[in-house]
Short mmCIF file of N, CA and C in Angstrom, two decimals:
data_model
loop_
_atom_site.label_atom_id
_atom_site.label_comp_id
_atom_site.label_asym_id
_atom_site.label_seq_id
_atom_site.Cartn_x
_atom_site.Cartn_y
_atom_site.Cartn_z
N MET A 4 -3.91 10.26 42.87
CA MET A 4 -3.54 9.01 43.47
C MET A 4 -3.72 9.13 44.99
N THR A 5 -4.33 8.12 45.57
CA THR A 5 -4.54 8.13 47.02
C THR A 5 -3.25 7.79 47.74
N THR A 6 -3.23 8.08 49.03
CA THR A 6 -2.07 7.76 49.86
C THR A 6 -1.82 6.25 49.84
N GLN A 7 -2.89 5.45 49.89
CA GLN A 7 -2.76 3.99 49.88
C GLN A 7 -2.14 3.51 48.56
N GLU A 8 -2.60 4.07 47.44
CA GLU A 8 -2.05 3.69 46.14
C GLU A 8 -0.57 4.05 46.05
N ASN A 9 -0.21 5.24 46.53
CA ASN A 9 1.19 5.65 46.51
C ASN A 9 2.03 4.75 47.41
N ASP A 10 1.50 4.40 48.59
CA ASP A 10 2.21 3.48 49.49
C ASP A 10 2.42 2.12 48.82
N ASN A 11 1.42 1.63 48.10
CA ASN A 11 1.54 0.36 47.38
C ASN A 11 2.61 0.45 46.28
N GLU A 12 2.61 1.57 45.56
CA GLU A 12 3.63 1.78 44.52
C GLU A 12 5.03 1.80 45.13
N ILE A 13 5.17 2.50 46.23
CA ILE A 13 6.47 2.58 46.90
C ILE A 13 6.91 1.21 47.38
N SER A 14 6.01 0.44 47.93
CA SER A 14 6.33 -0.90 48.40
C SER A 14 6.77 -1.80 47.24
N THR A 15 6.04 -1.75 46.13
CA THR A 15 6.41 -2.52 44.93
C THR A 15 7.77 -2.08 44.43
N PHE A 16 7.97 -0.77 44.37
CA PHE A 16 9.24 -0.23 43.89
C PHE A 16 10.39 -0.68 44.79
N GLU A 17 10.21 -0.56 46.11
CA GLU A 17 11.28 -0.93 47.04
C GLU A 17 11.63 -2.41 46.91
N GLY A 18 10.62 -3.26 46.71
CA GLY A 18 10.89 -4.69 46.51
C GLY A 18 11.68 -4.94 45.24
N THR A 19 11.30 -4.23 44.18
CA THR A 19 12.01 -4.37 42.90
C THR A 19 13.43 -3.86 43.04
N LEU A 20 13.62 -2.72 43.70
CA LEU A 20 14.94 -2.15 43.92
C LEU A 20 15.82 -3.12 44.71
N LYS A 21 15.27 -3.72 45.76
CA LYS A 21 16.03 -4.67 46.58
C LYS A 21 16.47 -5.88 45.74
N ARG A 22 15.53 -6.42 44.96
CA ARG A 22 15.87 -7.59 44.12
C ARG A 22 16.89 -7.21 43.04
N ALA A 23 16.76 -6.00 42.48
CA ALA A 23 17.72 -5.55 41.47
C ALA A 23 19.12 -5.45 42.07
N ARG A 24 19.21 -4.90 43.26
CA ARG A 24 20.52 -4.77 43.92
C ARG A 24 21.10 -6.13 44.30
N GLU A 25 20.23 -7.11 44.47
CA GLU A 25 20.69 -8.48 44.77
C GLU A 25 21.08 -9.25 43.51
N GLY A 26 20.86 -8.62 42.33
CA GLY A 26 21.28 -9.24 41.08
C GLY A 26 20.19 -9.92 40.29
N ASN A 27 18.92 -9.73 40.64
CA ASN A 27 17.82 -10.33 39.90
C ASN A 27 17.68 -9.65 38.54
N ALA A 28 17.84 -10.41 37.46
CA ALA A 28 17.86 -9.86 36.10
C ALA A 28 16.55 -9.19 35.72
N LEU A 29 15.43 -9.81 36.03
CA LEU A 29 14.13 -9.22 35.70
C LEU A 29 13.97 -7.87 36.40
N SER A 30 14.30 -7.83 37.68
CA SER A 30 14.17 -6.59 38.46
C SER A 30 15.13 -5.51 37.96
N GLN A 31 16.34 -5.90 37.57
CA GLN A 31 17.29 -4.92 37.05
C GLN A 31 16.76 -4.27 35.78
N ASN A 32 16.26 -5.08 34.85
CA ASN A 32 15.74 -4.53 33.61
C ASN A 32 14.52 -3.65 33.88
N LEU A 33 13.61 -4.15 34.71
CA LEU A 33 12.40 -3.40 35.03
C LEU A 33 12.73 -2.07 35.69
N LEU A 34 13.61 -2.08 36.65
CA LEU A 34 14.01 -0.85 37.33
C LEU A 34 14.66 0.13 36.35
N GLY A 35 15.53 -0.39 35.49
CA GLY A 35 16.16 0.47 34.49
C GLY A 35 15.14 1.15 33.60
N ILE A 36 14.14 0.40 33.16
CA ILE A 36 13.09 0.97 32.31
C ILE A 36 12.26 1.99 33.10
N TRP A 37 11.92 1.66 34.34
CA TRP A 37 11.16 2.62 35.16
C TRP A 37 11.92 3.93 35.30
N ILE A 38 13.21 3.85 35.55
CA ILE A 38 14.01 5.07 35.72
C ILE A 38 14.04 5.86 34.41
N LEU A 39 14.30 5.17 33.31
CA LEU A 39 14.36 5.85 32.01
C LEU A 39 13.05 6.53 31.65
N ASN A 40 11.94 5.89 31.99
CA ASN A 40 10.62 6.43 31.64
C ASN A 40 10.04 7.32 32.73
N SER A 41 10.85 7.65 33.72
CA SER A 41 10.41 8.50 34.84
C SER A 41 9.13 7.98 35.47
N GLN A 42 9.10 6.68 35.73
CA GLN A 42 7.93 6.03 36.31
C GLN A 42 8.15 5.63 37.76
N LEU A 43 8.91 6.43 38.47
CA LEU A 43 9.15 6.15 39.88
C LEU A 43 8.01 6.72 40.72
N PRO A 44 7.70 6.07 41.82
CA PRO A 44 6.64 6.62 42.70
C PRO A 44 7.02 8.02 43.19
N ASP A 45 6.00 8.78 43.50
CA ASP A 45 6.22 10.14 44.01
C ASP A 45 7.12 10.11 45.24
N GLY A 46 8.10 11.00 45.25
CA GLY A 46 8.97 11.14 46.40
C GLY A 46 10.12 10.14 46.47
N VAL A 47 10.27 9.29 45.46
CA VAL A 47 11.33 8.28 45.47
C VAL A 47 12.45 8.71 44.54
N GLU A 48 13.67 8.62 45.02
CA GLU A 48 14.83 8.92 44.20
C GLU A 48 15.79 7.74 44.26
N VAL A 49 16.48 7.48 43.16
CA VAL A 49 17.49 6.42 43.13
C VAL A 49 18.75 6.96 42.49
N ASN A 50 19.85 6.31 42.80
CA ASN A 50 21.13 6.71 42.23
C ASN A 50 21.61 5.75 41.15
N GLU A 51 20.85 4.68 40.92
CA GLU A 51 21.26 3.68 39.95
C GLU A 51 21.24 4.23 38.53
N ASP A 52 22.22 3.79 37.74
CA ASP A 52 22.29 4.13 36.32
C ASP A 52 21.38 3.16 35.57
N PRO A 53 20.33 3.66 34.92
CA PRO A 53 19.39 2.75 34.26
C PRO A 53 20.03 1.91 33.17
N PHE A 54 20.96 2.47 32.43
CA PHE A 54 21.62 1.73 31.37
C PHE A 54 22.49 0.61 31.95
N GLU A 55 23.12 0.87 33.07
CA GLU A 55 23.93 -0.14 33.73
C GLU A 55 23.05 -1.28 34.25
N LEU A 56 21.89 -0.94 34.80
CA LEU A 56 20.97 -1.97 35.27
C LEU A 56 20.53 -2.88 34.12
N ILE A 57 20.20 -2.28 33.00
CA ILE A 57 19.77 -3.06 31.84
C ILE A 57 20.92 -3.92 31.33
N ARG A 58 22.13 -3.36 31.30
CA ARG A 58 23.30 -4.13 30.86
C ARG A 58 23.54 -5.33 31.77
N LEU A 59 23.46 -5.13 33.07
CA LEU A 59 23.66 -6.23 34.01
C LEU A 59 22.63 -7.34 33.78
N SER A 60 21.39 -6.94 33.56
CA SER A 60 20.33 -7.90 33.28
C SER A 60 20.60 -8.66 31.98
N ALA A 61 21.01 -7.92 30.95
CA ALA A 61 21.29 -8.53 29.65
C ALA A 61 22.43 -9.54 29.74
N GLU A 62 23.46 -9.19 30.49
CA GLU A 62 24.61 -10.09 30.62
C GLU A 62 24.25 -11.38 31.36
N GLN A 63 23.16 -11.34 32.13
CA GLN A 63 22.69 -12.55 32.79
C GLN A 63 21.82 -13.40 31.86
N GLY A 64 21.57 -12.91 30.65
CA GLY A 64 20.81 -13.67 29.67
C GLY A 64 19.33 -13.37 29.62
N PHE A 65 18.88 -12.29 30.26
CA PHE A 65 17.46 -11.93 30.23
C PHE A 65 17.14 -11.36 28.84
N PRO A 66 16.31 -12.06 28.03
CA PRO A 66 16.09 -11.67 26.63
C PRO A 66 15.56 -10.25 26.42
N THR A 67 14.64 -9.81 27.25
CA THR A 67 14.11 -8.46 27.08
C THR A 67 15.19 -7.42 27.28
N ALA A 68 16.07 -7.64 28.26
CA ALA A 68 17.18 -6.71 28.50
C ALA A 68 18.18 -6.78 27.33
N GLN A 69 18.39 -7.97 26.79
CA GLN A 69 19.29 -8.09 25.63
C GLN A 69 18.73 -7.30 24.45
N TYR A 70 17.42 -7.41 24.24
CA TYR A 70 16.77 -6.62 23.19
C TYR A 70 16.94 -5.12 23.48
N ASN A 71 16.71 -4.73 24.73
CA ASN A 71 16.88 -3.32 25.10
C ASN A 71 18.30 -2.84 24.85
N MET A 72 19.29 -3.70 25.12
CA MET A 72 20.68 -3.33 24.83
C MET A 72 20.88 -3.13 23.33
N GLY A 73 20.21 -3.95 22.53
CA GLY A 73 20.28 -3.76 21.09
C GLY A 73 19.74 -2.40 20.68
N VAL A 74 18.59 -2.04 21.25
CA VAL A 74 18.00 -0.73 20.95
C VAL A 74 18.94 0.39 21.38
N ILE A 75 19.50 0.25 22.57
CA ILE A 75 20.42 1.27 23.08
C ILE A 75 21.60 1.45 22.13
N HIS A 76 22.17 0.35 21.67
CA HIS A 76 23.35 0.46 20.81
C HIS A 76 23.01 0.82 19.36
N GLU A 77 21.81 0.47 18.91
CA GLU A 77 21.44 0.85 17.54
C GLU A 77 21.09 2.33 17.46
N THR A 78 20.36 2.83 18.45
CA THR A 78 19.86 4.20 18.38
C THR A 78 20.64 5.19 19.24
N GLY A 79 21.40 4.68 20.20
CA GLY A 79 22.11 5.56 21.12
C GLY A 79 21.23 6.08 22.24
N CYS A 80 20.01 5.54 22.34
CA CYS A 80 19.12 5.98 23.42
C CYS A 80 18.07 4.91 23.69
N LEU A 81 17.35 5.10 24.78
CA LEU A 81 16.21 4.24 25.13
C LEU A 81 15.31 5.05 26.03
N GLY A 82 14.02 4.99 25.78
CA GLY A 82 13.08 5.74 26.59
C GLY A 82 13.29 7.24 26.50
N GLY A 83 13.83 7.71 25.37
CA GLY A 83 14.06 9.14 25.20
C GLY A 83 15.32 9.65 25.89
N LYS A 84 16.05 8.78 26.58
CA LYS A 84 17.27 9.19 27.28
C LYS A 84 18.48 8.76 26.46
N VAL A 85 19.42 9.65 26.28
CA VAL A 85 20.62 9.39 25.48
C VAL A 85 21.59 8.51 26.26
N ALA A 86 22.09 7.48 25.58
CA ALA A 86 23.01 6.55 26.22
C ALA A 86 24.45 6.74 25.74
N ASP A 87 24.66 7.49 24.66
CA ASP A 87 26.00 7.66 24.10
C ASP A 87 26.69 6.32 23.86
N ALA A 88 25.95 5.37 23.36
CA ALA A 88 26.50 4.02 23.18
C ALA A 88 26.21 3.48 21.79
N LYS A 89 26.09 4.33 20.80
CA LYS A 89 25.71 3.88 19.47
C LYS A 89 26.82 3.03 18.85
N ASP A 90 26.46 1.79 18.52
CA ASP A 90 27.38 0.83 17.92
C ASP A 90 26.53 -0.23 17.24
N GLU A 91 26.38 -0.12 15.92
CA GLU A 91 25.47 -1.00 15.20
C GLU A 91 25.87 -2.47 15.26
N LYS A 92 27.17 -2.77 15.24
CA LYS A 92 27.60 -4.17 15.33
C LYS A 92 27.24 -4.76 16.69
N LEU A 93 27.42 -3.99 17.73
CA LEU A 93 27.05 -4.45 19.07
C LEU A 93 25.54 -4.58 19.18
N ALA A 94 24.81 -3.66 18.56
CA ALA A 94 23.34 -3.74 18.56
C ALA A 94 22.90 -5.05 17.94
N PHE A 95 23.46 -5.37 16.77
CA PHE A 95 23.08 -6.61 16.10
C PHE A 95 23.42 -7.83 16.97
N ALA A 96 24.56 -7.81 17.62
CA ALA A 96 24.95 -8.94 18.49
C ALA A 96 23.95 -9.11 19.64
N TRP A 97 23.53 -8.00 20.27
CA TRP A 97 22.55 -8.09 21.36
C TRP A 97 21.20 -8.57 20.83
N TYR A 98 20.77 -8.03 19.70
CA TYR A 98 19.50 -8.48 19.12
C TYR A 98 19.54 -9.98 18.85
N ARG A 99 20.64 -10.44 18.31
CA ARG A 99 20.74 -11.86 17.96
C ARG A 99 20.69 -12.74 19.22
N LYS A 100 21.35 -12.30 20.30
CA LYS A 100 21.28 -13.05 21.56
C LYS A 100 19.84 -13.17 22.03
N ALA A 101 19.13 -12.04 22.01
CA ALA A 101 17.74 -12.04 22.46
C ALA A 101 16.86 -12.88 21.54
N ALA A 102 17.08 -12.77 20.24
CA ALA A 102 16.29 -13.55 19.28
C ALA A 102 16.52 -15.04 19.47
N ASN A 103 17.75 -15.41 19.70
CA ASN A 103 18.06 -16.83 19.92
C ASN A 103 17.43 -17.37 21.21
N ARG A 104 17.05 -16.46 22.11
CA ARG A 104 16.38 -16.85 23.35
C ARG A 104 14.86 -16.72 23.24
N GLY A 105 14.37 -16.45 22.01
CA GLY A 105 12.93 -16.47 21.77
C GLY A 105 12.22 -15.13 21.83
N CYS A 106 12.93 -14.03 21.93
CA CYS A 106 12.31 -12.70 21.99
C CYS A 106 11.85 -12.29 20.58
N ALA A 107 10.54 -12.24 20.37
CA ALA A 107 9.99 -11.95 19.04
C ALA A 107 10.37 -10.56 18.55
N GLU A 108 10.40 -9.57 19.44
CA GLU A 108 10.79 -8.22 19.03
C GLU A 108 12.22 -8.22 18.51
N ALA A 109 13.07 -9.00 19.17
CA ALA A 109 14.47 -9.10 18.73
C ALA A 109 14.57 -9.83 17.39
N MET A 110 13.70 -10.81 17.17
CA MET A 110 13.69 -11.50 15.88
C MET A 110 13.40 -10.51 14.76
N THR A 111 12.45 -9.62 15.00
CA THR A 111 12.15 -8.57 14.03
C THR A 111 13.36 -7.69 13.81
N ALA A 112 14.01 -7.29 14.91
CA ALA A 112 15.18 -6.42 14.80
C ALA A 112 16.31 -7.11 14.03
N VAL A 113 16.54 -8.39 14.32
CA VAL A 113 17.58 -9.14 13.59
C VAL A 113 17.22 -9.18 12.11
N GLY A 114 15.96 -9.47 11.81
CA GLY A 114 15.53 -9.52 10.42
C GLY A 114 15.75 -8.20 9.70
N MET A 115 15.42 -7.11 10.36
CA MET A 115 15.59 -5.80 9.73
C MET A 115 17.06 -5.42 9.60
N CYS A 116 17.87 -5.78 10.59
CA CYS A 116 19.31 -5.53 10.48
C CYS A 116 19.89 -6.30 9.30
N LEU A 117 19.48 -7.54 9.16
CA LEU A 117 19.96 -8.36 8.04
C LEU A 117 19.45 -7.82 6.71
N TYR A 118 18.25 -7.34 6.68
CA TYR A 118 17.68 -6.80 5.45
C TYR A 118 18.39 -5.52 5.02
N LYS A 119 18.64 -4.63 5.99
CA LYS A 119 19.23 -3.33 5.69
C LYS A 119 20.76 -3.31 5.80
N GLY A 120 21.35 -4.37 6.35
CA GLY A 120 22.79 -4.38 6.54
C GLY A 120 23.23 -3.49 7.70
N VAL A 121 22.46 -3.47 8.76
CA VAL A 121 22.78 -2.67 9.94
C VAL A 121 23.57 -3.53 10.93
N GLY A 122 24.85 -3.23 11.08
CA GLY A 122 25.69 -3.97 12.01
C GLY A 122 26.12 -5.33 11.52
N THR A 123 25.75 -5.66 10.30
CA THR A 123 26.08 -6.95 9.70
C THR A 123 25.95 -6.83 8.19
N GLU A 124 26.41 -7.84 7.49
CA GLU A 124 26.24 -7.85 6.04
C GLU A 124 24.77 -8.14 5.71
N PRO A 125 24.23 -7.49 4.68
CA PRO A 125 22.85 -7.78 4.29
C PRO A 125 22.71 -9.24 3.84
N ASN A 126 21.60 -9.84 4.19
CA ASN A 126 21.32 -11.22 3.80
C ASN A 126 19.80 -11.38 3.72
N LEU A 127 19.27 -11.29 2.51
CA LEU A 127 17.83 -11.31 2.30
C LEU A 127 17.19 -12.60 2.81
N SER A 128 17.78 -13.72 2.51
CA SER A 128 17.21 -15.01 2.91
C SER A 128 17.10 -15.12 4.43
N ASP A 129 18.18 -14.79 5.14
CA ASP A 129 18.16 -14.84 6.60
C ASP A 129 17.20 -13.80 7.17
N ALA A 130 17.16 -12.62 6.55
CA ALA A 130 16.25 -11.57 7.01
C ALA A 130 14.81 -12.06 6.95
N LEU A 131 14.43 -12.64 5.82
CA LEU A 131 13.06 -13.13 5.68
C LEU A 131 12.76 -14.25 6.67
N SER A 132 13.72 -15.10 6.92
CA SER A 132 13.54 -16.19 7.87
C SER A 132 13.25 -15.66 9.28
N TRP A 133 14.05 -14.69 9.73
CA TRP A 133 13.84 -14.11 11.06
C TRP A 133 12.52 -13.35 11.13
N LEU A 134 12.21 -12.59 10.09
CA LEU A 134 10.96 -11.84 10.09
C LEU A 134 9.75 -12.78 10.08
N LYS A 135 9.86 -13.86 9.34
CA LYS A 135 8.75 -14.83 9.30
C LYS A 135 8.57 -15.47 10.68
N GLU A 136 9.65 -15.77 11.36
CA GLU A 136 9.55 -16.35 12.72
C GLU A 136 8.88 -15.36 13.66
N ALA A 137 9.29 -14.11 13.61
CA ALA A 137 8.67 -13.09 14.47
C ALA A 137 7.19 -12.92 14.12
N ALA A 138 6.90 -12.85 12.82
CA ALA A 138 5.52 -12.67 12.38
C ALA A 138 4.65 -13.84 12.80
N THR A 139 5.18 -15.04 12.71
CA THR A 139 4.44 -16.24 13.11
C THR A 139 4.10 -16.20 14.60
N GLN A 140 4.97 -15.58 15.38
CA GLN A 140 4.72 -15.45 16.82
C GLN A 140 3.77 -14.29 17.14
N GLY A 141 3.31 -13.59 16.10
CA GLY A 141 2.34 -12.51 16.30
C GLY A 141 2.96 -11.14 16.53
N GLU A 142 4.25 -11.02 16.33
CA GLU A 142 4.92 -9.73 16.54
C GLU A 142 4.50 -8.79 15.41
N GLN A 143 3.80 -7.72 15.75
CA GLN A 143 3.19 -6.84 14.75
C GLN A 143 4.19 -6.16 13.82
N ARG A 144 5.29 -5.66 14.38
CA ARG A 144 6.29 -5.01 13.51
C ARG A 144 6.87 -6.04 12.55
N GLY A 145 7.08 -7.26 13.01
CA GLY A 145 7.58 -8.32 12.15
C GLY A 145 6.61 -8.61 11.02
N GLN A 146 5.32 -8.65 11.34
CA GLN A 146 4.31 -8.88 10.32
C GLN A 146 4.29 -7.75 9.30
N LEU A 147 4.37 -6.52 9.81
CA LEU A 147 4.36 -5.36 8.92
C LEU A 147 5.57 -5.33 8.00
N PHE A 148 6.77 -5.48 8.57
CA PHE A 148 7.98 -5.42 7.75
C PHE A 148 8.03 -6.58 6.75
N LEU A 149 7.64 -7.77 7.18
CA LEU A 149 7.63 -8.91 6.27
C LEU A 149 6.66 -8.66 5.12
N ALA A 150 5.46 -8.19 5.45
CA ALA A 150 4.47 -7.91 4.40
C ALA A 150 4.97 -6.84 3.43
N GLU A 151 5.57 -5.78 3.97
CA GLU A 151 6.09 -4.71 3.10
C GLU A 151 7.19 -5.22 2.18
N ILE A 152 8.11 -5.99 2.73
CA ILE A 152 9.21 -6.50 1.91
C ILE A 152 8.68 -7.42 0.82
N LEU A 153 7.78 -8.32 1.20
CA LEU A 153 7.21 -9.25 0.22
C LEU A 153 6.38 -8.54 -0.84
N ALA A 154 5.80 -7.39 -0.48
CA ALA A 154 4.99 -6.64 -1.44
C ALA A 154 5.82 -5.76 -2.36
N LYS A 155 6.98 -5.29 -1.87
CA LYS A 155 7.71 -4.25 -2.61
C LYS A 155 9.08 -4.66 -3.15
N ASP A 156 9.74 -5.61 -2.53
CA ASP A 156 11.11 -5.95 -2.93
C ASP A 156 11.07 -6.93 -4.11
N GLU A 157 11.57 -6.49 -5.23
CA GLU A 157 11.53 -7.32 -6.45
C GLU A 157 12.30 -8.62 -6.32
N ARG A 158 13.27 -8.67 -5.41
CA ARG A 158 14.07 -9.89 -5.24
C ARG A 158 13.28 -11.02 -4.61
N CYS A 159 12.20 -10.71 -3.93
CA CYS A 159 11.45 -11.76 -3.23
C CYS A 159 9.95 -11.50 -3.27
N CYS A 160 9.51 -10.73 -4.23
CA CYS A 160 8.12 -10.31 -4.30
C CYS A 160 7.16 -11.50 -4.29
N ASP A 161 6.23 -11.47 -3.39
CA ASP A 161 5.19 -12.51 -3.28
C ASP A 161 3.95 -11.81 -2.76
N LYS A 162 3.15 -11.29 -3.66
CA LYS A 162 1.97 -10.49 -3.29
C LYS A 162 0.97 -11.29 -2.46
N ASP A 163 0.82 -12.58 -2.75
CA ASP A 163 -0.12 -13.40 -1.98
C ASP A 163 0.32 -13.54 -0.53
N GLU A 164 1.59 -13.83 -0.33
CA GLU A 164 2.08 -13.96 1.04
C GLU A 164 2.07 -12.59 1.74
N ALA A 165 2.38 -11.53 1.01
CA ALA A 165 2.32 -10.19 1.59
C ALA A 165 0.90 -9.90 2.07
N LEU A 166 -0.09 -10.23 1.24
CA LEU A 166 -1.48 -10.02 1.62
C LEU A 166 -1.83 -10.83 2.86
N TYR A 167 -1.35 -12.06 2.93
CA TYR A 167 -1.59 -12.90 4.10
C TYR A 167 -1.10 -12.20 5.37
N TRP A 168 0.13 -11.67 5.33
CA TRP A 168 0.69 -11.03 6.53
C TRP A 168 0.01 -9.71 6.84
N PHE A 169 -0.40 -8.96 5.80
CA PHE A 169 -1.17 -7.74 6.06
C PHE A 169 -2.50 -8.10 6.73
N CYS A 170 -3.13 -9.18 6.29
CA CYS A 170 -4.39 -9.62 6.90
C CYS A 170 -4.18 -10.08 8.34
N GLN A 171 -3.08 -10.77 8.60
CA GLN A 171 -2.77 -11.16 9.98
C GLN A 171 -2.61 -9.93 10.86
N LEU A 172 -1.92 -8.96 10.34
CA LEU A 172 -1.69 -7.72 11.07
C LEU A 172 -3.01 -7.00 11.34
N ALA A 173 -3.90 -7.00 10.36
CA ALA A 173 -5.17 -6.30 10.50
C ALA A 173 -6.06 -6.91 11.58
N GLN A 174 -5.80 -8.13 11.98
CA GLN A 174 -6.61 -8.79 13.00
C GLN A 174 -6.25 -8.35 14.42
N HIS A 175 -5.14 -7.66 14.58
CA HIS A 175 -4.73 -7.22 15.91
C HIS A 175 -5.63 -6.09 16.39
N GLU A 176 -5.97 -6.14 17.64
CA GLU A 176 -6.79 -5.08 18.23
C GLU A 176 -5.98 -3.82 18.47
N SER A 177 -4.69 -3.96 18.57
CA SER A 177 -3.85 -2.82 18.96
C SER A 177 -3.30 -2.07 17.75
N LEU A 178 -4.12 -1.87 16.75
CA LEU A 178 -3.65 -1.16 15.55
C LEU A 178 -3.48 0.33 15.78
N ARG A 179 -3.64 0.76 17.01
CA ARG A 179 -3.39 2.15 17.32
C ARG A 179 -1.89 2.41 17.50
N ASN A 180 -1.08 1.38 17.30
CA ASN A 180 0.37 1.50 17.37
C ASN A 180 0.81 2.58 16.39
N PRO A 181 1.53 3.61 16.84
CA PRO A 181 1.92 4.72 15.96
C PRO A 181 2.68 4.27 14.71
N GLU A 182 3.43 3.19 14.82
CA GLU A 182 4.18 2.73 13.64
C GLU A 182 3.26 2.20 12.56
N LEU A 183 2.04 1.84 12.92
CA LEU A 183 1.14 1.18 11.97
C LEU A 183 0.05 2.11 11.44
N THR A 184 -0.04 3.33 11.92
CA THR A 184 -1.19 4.16 11.62
C THR A 184 -1.23 4.66 10.18
N GLY A 185 -0.23 4.65 9.41
CA GLY A 185 -0.29 5.14 8.05
C GLY A 185 -0.82 4.11 7.06
N TYR A 186 -1.20 2.96 7.53
CA TYR A 186 -1.57 1.88 6.63
C TYR A 186 -3.07 1.66 6.63
N ALA A 187 -3.65 1.56 5.43
CA ALA A 187 -5.07 1.26 5.29
C ALA A 187 -5.19 -0.21 4.91
N PHE A 188 -5.97 -0.92 5.66
CA PHE A 188 -6.11 -2.37 5.41
C PHE A 188 -7.43 -2.67 4.74
#
């Protein structure tokens, strides 16, 4: 990286840090993710807690941060960093907030929580509804999970619709997604 590129990164970072400290939800979430993923410019250190930044953003209603809070509470980590915050009911609540605000990834998460009974009672009908909404928006995991459920679950088996969603999924250029690599289309 050239000195100019590093200076540009530092300038972008400093602007994001300033906006995050001023309470900008997008900047708080972005900064939290950068810290968790160790994506700070060379020579820059911060004292901010990345999980706290994401929480602040989520509480302001930023859907991506709400989804991230769901991941944090479902898995107890984000970006490979442990959050010690595992709580499936809280995860489902955050996912639902994000899904209700249009976050397709959260719609998939809500659908899967409802399907598996993670943080909520299982509900096949609602699970399929959320997964179909995510899949319709082009969310690849939603398409995959919906297709798998429709292909394998005897309670709602619909091979034709499963094939439709597998075909939709196969049209994505980004099939290098690690979650999708075991599937032959």
